[in-house]
Amino acid sequence: MSTYVIGITGASGAPYARRVLQALLEEDHHVKLIVSPAGDRVLNIELGLRFSGALAARQEQWVEYLGVDRGGLELLGHRDFAASIASGSYAFEAMAVVPCSMGTLARIASGVSTNLIERGADVALKERRPLVLVPRETPLNRIHLKNMLAVHEAGAEVLPAMPGFYHHPRTVDDLVDTVAGRILDRLGVENALFKRWQGDPLAELAGLED
Ligand SMILES: Cc1cc2nc3c(=O)[nH]c(=O)nc-3n(C[C@H](O)[C@H](O)[C@H](O)COP(=O)(O)O)c2cc1C
């Protein structure tokens, strides 16, 4: 069992976060979850979620919603700079910000830690731990592109929420799983969420092999 940090920000793409959380917990991993206020808003708009009450109560609601808690889910306050993950001395395995808003991307790129998601990302970079940022934004302006390059140069992985179609997805869940599976790959978590490309099955028939 390893500990993963997941940040949910106010970009579109809440279903990706749900799937990554479920997969980590199903694999017995411990998850420390932080949700920005804008993230909560988008979770409400996209998934109909409205968690309320104190942190412990909201944590229970998350566990109930996800339907799995094998490794243990811990909800951290988004402004709790005294939380374990705010210090480099606390060794978590890896972190993903999924989905990652352009605002959060910009603050990570410039090293500004206004909340625990940004501080966790800052810690991941300085401790050279895997950090996966999952933007959904389109189209991208020059500032977005420059920020993506900056975080990449600092050691983060930019993994845009862009599902492929070569595995013939049939449902929205298939598309979500493709992206979630790639995120888990980058976090170093084995998964079978999507069909891996084994070569073109029609190449031989079409005489394209050489
Ligand atoms: C339904 C909805 C979808 C949004 N989608 C995006 C998005 O894909 N990318 C983005 O950068 N911001 C998006 N926003 C705007 C962010 O929520 C806003 O910039 C917010 O300040 C981000 O704050 P955070 O980075 O602290 O979560 C969206 C807002 C709403 C309400």
Coordinates of C-alpha atoms and ligand atoms in Angstrom, one line a residue:
M1 CA 0.0 0.0 0.0
S2 CA 1.3 3.4 -1.0
T3 CA 0.0 6.9 -0.3
Y4 CA -1.1 9.1 -3.2
V5 CA -2.2 12.7 -3.1
I6 CA -5.1 13.7 -5.3
G7 CA -6.1 17.4 -5.9
I8 CA -9.4 18.2 -7.5
T9 CA -9.6 21.8 -8.9
G10 CA -12.3 23.7 -10.7
A11 CA -11.6 22.6 -14.3
S12 CA -14.1 20.4 -16.2
G13 CA -13.4 16.7 -15.9
A14 CA -14.8 15.6 -12.5
P15 CA -15.5 12.0 -13.8
Y16 CA -11.7 11.5 -14.3
A17 CA -11.1 12.3 -10.7
R18 CA -13.8 9.9 -9.5
R19 CA -12.4 7.1 -11.6
V20 CA -8.8 7.7 -10.4
L21 CA -9.9 7.8 -6.8
Q22 CA -11.9 4.6 -7.1
A23 CA -9.0 2.8 -8.8
L24 CA -6.5 3.8 -6.2
L25 CA -8.7 2.8 -3.3
E26 CA -9.6 -0.5 -5.0
E27 CA -5.9 -1.3 -5.2
D28 CA -5.6 -0.8 -1.4
H29 CA -3.8 2.5 -1.7
H30 CA -4.2 5.3 0.8
V31 CA -5.4 8.5 -0.7
K32 CA -5.1 12.0 0.6
L33 CA -7.7 14.1 -1.2
I34 CA -7.9 17.9 -1.4
V35 CA -10.7 19.7 -3.2
S36 CA -10.5 23.4 -4.0
P37 CA -13.8 25.4 -3.6
A38 CA -14.0 25.8 -7.4
G39 CA -13.5 22.0 -7.6
D40 CA -16.4 21.5 -5.3
R41 CA -18.5 23.7 -7.5
V42 CA -17.6 21.7 -10.7
L43 CA -18.2 18.4 -8.8
N44 CA -21.7 19.7 -8.1
I45 CA -22.3 20.8 -11.7
E46 CA -20.9 17.8 -13.4
L47 CA -21.7 14.9 -11.0
G48 CA -24.5 16.4 -8.8
L49 CA -22.3 16.1 -5.7
R50 CA -23.0 18.4 -2.8
F51 CA -21.0 17.3 0.3
S52 CA -21.6 19.3 3.4
G53 CA -20.7 19.6 7.1
A54 CA -17.3 19.4 8.8
L55 CA -14.3 17.8 7.2
A56 CA -14.9 14.4 8.8
A57 CA -18.5 14.4 7.7
R58 CA -17.5 15.3 4.1
Q59 CA -14.9 12.5 4.2
E60 CA -17.6 10.0 5.1
Q61 CA -19.8 11.3 2.3
W62 CA -16.9 10.9 -0.2
V63 CA -16.3 7.3 0.9
E64 CA -20.0 6.5 0.6
Y65 CA -20.1 8.1 -2.8
L66 CA -17.1 6.3 -4.2
G67 CA -18.3 2.9 -2.8
V68 CA -14.8 1.7 -2.0
D69 CA -12.3 2.5 0.8
R70 CA -9.9 -0.4 1.0
G71 CA -6.8 1.7 1.4
G72 CA -8.5 4.5 3.2
L73 CA -9.5 8.0 2.0
E74 CA -8.5 11.0 4.0
L75 CA -10.0 14.4 3.1
L76 CA -7.7 17.3 3.8
G77 CA -8.8 20.9 4.2
H78 CA -7.8 22.9 1.2
R79 CA -6.2 25.6 3.4
D80 CA -4.7 23.3 5.9
F81 CA -1.0 24.2 5.5
A82 CA -0.3 22.2 8.7
A83 CA -1.4 18.9 7.0
S84 CA 1.2 16.1 6.6
I85 CA 1.7 16.6 2.8
A86 CA 2.6 20.3 3.3
S87 CA 6.0 19.1 4.4
G88 CA 8.7 17.4 2.3
S89 CA 9.5 15.2 5.3
Y90 CA 6.2 13.4 4.8
A91 CA 6.9 10.8 2.1
F92 CA 3.9 10.3 -0.2
E93 CA 4.4 8.2 -3.4
A94 CA 3.1 10.6 -6.0
M95 CA 0.5 13.3 -6.7
A96 CA -2.0 14.1 -9.4
V97 CA -4.1 17.2 -9.9
V98 CA -7.1 16.0 -11.8
P99 CA -8.6 17.9 -13.3
C100 CA -6.2 20.8 -13.2
S101 CA -7.5 24.3 -13.8
M102 CA -5.4 26.9 -15.7
G103 CA -5.3 29.0 -12.5
T104 CA -3.8 26.1 -10.4
L105 CA -1.4 25.3 -13.3
A106 CA -0.2 28.9 -13.3
R107 CA 0.3 29.0 -9.5
I108 CA 2.2 25.7 -9.5
A109 CA 4.3 27.0 -12.4
S110 CA 5.2 30.1 -10.5
G111 CA 5.7 28.4 -7.1
V112 CA 2.9 30.2 -5.5
S113 CA 1.2 28.1 -2.8
T114 CA -2.1 29.7 -2.0
N115 CA -3.7 26.4 -0.9
L116 CA -2.8 22.8 0.0
I117 CA -3.1 21.5 -3.6
E118 CA -0.5 24.0 -4.8
R119 CA 1.7 23.4 -1.7
G120 CA 1.5 19.6 -2.3
A121 CA 2.5 20.1 -5.9
D122 CA 5.3 22.4 -4.8
V123 CA 6.5 19.7 -2.4
A124 CA 6.3 16.9 -5.0
L125 CA 8.5 19.0 -7.4
K126 CA 11.1 19.9 -4.8
E127 CA 11.3 16.3 -3.5
R128 CA 11.4 15.0 -7.1
R129 CA 8.3 12.8 -6.7
P130 CA 6.0 12.2 -9.6
L131 CA 3.5 15.0 -10.2
V132 CA 0.8 14.6 -12.8
L133 CA -1.2 17.6 -13.9
V134 CA -4.3 16.9 -16.0
P135 CA -5.6 20.0 -17.8
R136 CA -8.8 20.0 -19.8
E137 CA -8.7 23.5 -21.2
T138 CA -9.1 24.1 -24.9
P139 CA -8.0 26.1 -26.9
L140 CA -4.8 27.0 -25.1
N141 CA -3.4 30.5 -25.0
R142 CA 0.3 31.4 -24.9
I143 CA 0.2 31.8 -21.1
H144 CA -1.2 28.3 -20.7
L145 CA 1.4 26.8 -23.0
K146 CA 4.2 28.6 -21.3
N147 CA 3.0 27.4 -17.9
M148 CA 2.8 23.9 -19.1
L149 CA 6.4 24.1 -20.4
A150 CA 7.5 25.6 -17.0
V151 CA 6.0 22.8 -15.0
H152 CA 7.3 20.2 -17.4
E153 CA 10.8 21.7 -17.0
A154 CA 10.4 21.6 -13.2
G155 CA 9.7 17.9 -13.3
A156 CA 5.9 17.6 -13.6
E157 CA 4.1 15.5 -16.2
V158 CA 1.4 17.3 -18.2
L159 CA -1.2 14.8 -19.2
P160 CA -4.1 16.5 -20.9
A161 CA -7.5 14.8 -20.6
M162 CA -7.5 13.7 -24.2
P163 CA -8.9 10.2 -24.7
G164 CA -7.9 8.2 -27.8
F165 CA -10.3 6.4 -30.1
Y166 CA -8.3 3.6 -31.6
H167 CA -9.5 1.2 -29.0
H168 CA -13.1 1.7 -30.1
P169 CA -14.7 3.2 -27.0
R170 CA -18.4 2.6 -26.8
T171 CA -19.4 4.6 -23.8
V172 CA -18.5 7.8 -22.0
D173 CA -17.1 5.5 -19.2
D174 CA -14.7 3.9 -21.7
L175 CA -13.4 7.4 -22.6
V176 CA -13.0 8.3 -19.0
D177 CA -11.2 5.1 -18.2
T178 CA -8.7 5.7 -21.0
V179 CA -7.6 9.0 -19.4
A180 CA -7.8 7.6 -15.9
G181 CA -5.7 4.6 -16.9
R182 CA -3.0 6.8 -18.4
I183 CA -3.0 8.9 -15.2
L184 CA -2.6 5.8 -13.1
D185 CA 0.3 4.6 -15.4
R186 CA 2.1 7.9 -14.8
L187 CA 1.6 7.5 -11.0
G188 CA 3.1 4.1 -11.2
V189 CA -0.1 2.2 -10.4
E190 CA -0.8 -1.0 -12.3
N191 CA -4.2 -1.0 -13.9
A192 CA -6.3 -2.5 -16.6
L193 CA -8.7 0.3 -17.2
F194 CA -8.2 0.5 -20.9
K195 CA -7.1 -1.7 -23.8
R196 CA -3.5 -1.4 -24.6
W197 CA -2.5 -1.1 -28.2
Q198 CA -1.0 -4.4 -29.5
G199 CA -0.4 -3.3 -33.1
D200 CA -2.9 -2.9 -35.9
P201 CA -4.8 -6.2 -36.3
L202 CA -5.7 -5.3 -39.9
A203 CA -2.1 -4.4 -41.0
E204 CA -1.4 -8.0 -42.3
L205 CA -4.6 -8.1 -44.3
A206 CA -4.0 -4.7 -45.8
G207 CA -0.4 -5.7 -46.7
L208 CA 1.0 -2.8 -44.5
E209 CA 3.3 -4.8 -42.3
D210 CA 6.5 -3.8 -44.1
Ligands
LIG1 C1 -18.5 24.2 -15.0 C2 -17.1 24.9 -14.9 C3 -16.1 24.4 -15.7 C4 -14.9 25.0 -15.7 N1 -13.9 24.5 -16.5 C5 -12.7 25.0 -16.4 C6 -11.6 24.4 -17.2 O1 -11.8 23.4 -17.9 N2 -10.4 24.9 -17.1 C7 -10.1 26.0 -16.2 O2 -9.0 26.4 -16.2 N3 -11.1 26.6 -15.5 C8 -12.4 26.1 -15.6 N4 -13.4 26.7 -14.9 C9 -13.1 27.9 -14.1 C10 -12.4 27.6 -12.8 O3 -13.3 26.9 -11.9 C11 -11.9 28.9 -12.1 O4 -10.8 29.5 -12.9 C12 -11.4 28.7 -10.7 O5 -10.9 30.0 -10.2 C13 -10.3 27.7 -10.6 O6 -9.9 27.7 -9.2 P1 -8.9 26.5 -8.6 O7 -7.8 26.4 -9.5 O8 -8.5 27.0 -7.3 O9 -9.7 25.3 -8.5 C14 -14.6 26.1 -14.9 C15 -15.7 26.6 -14.1 C16 -16.9 26.0 -14.1 C17 -18.0 26.5 -13.2

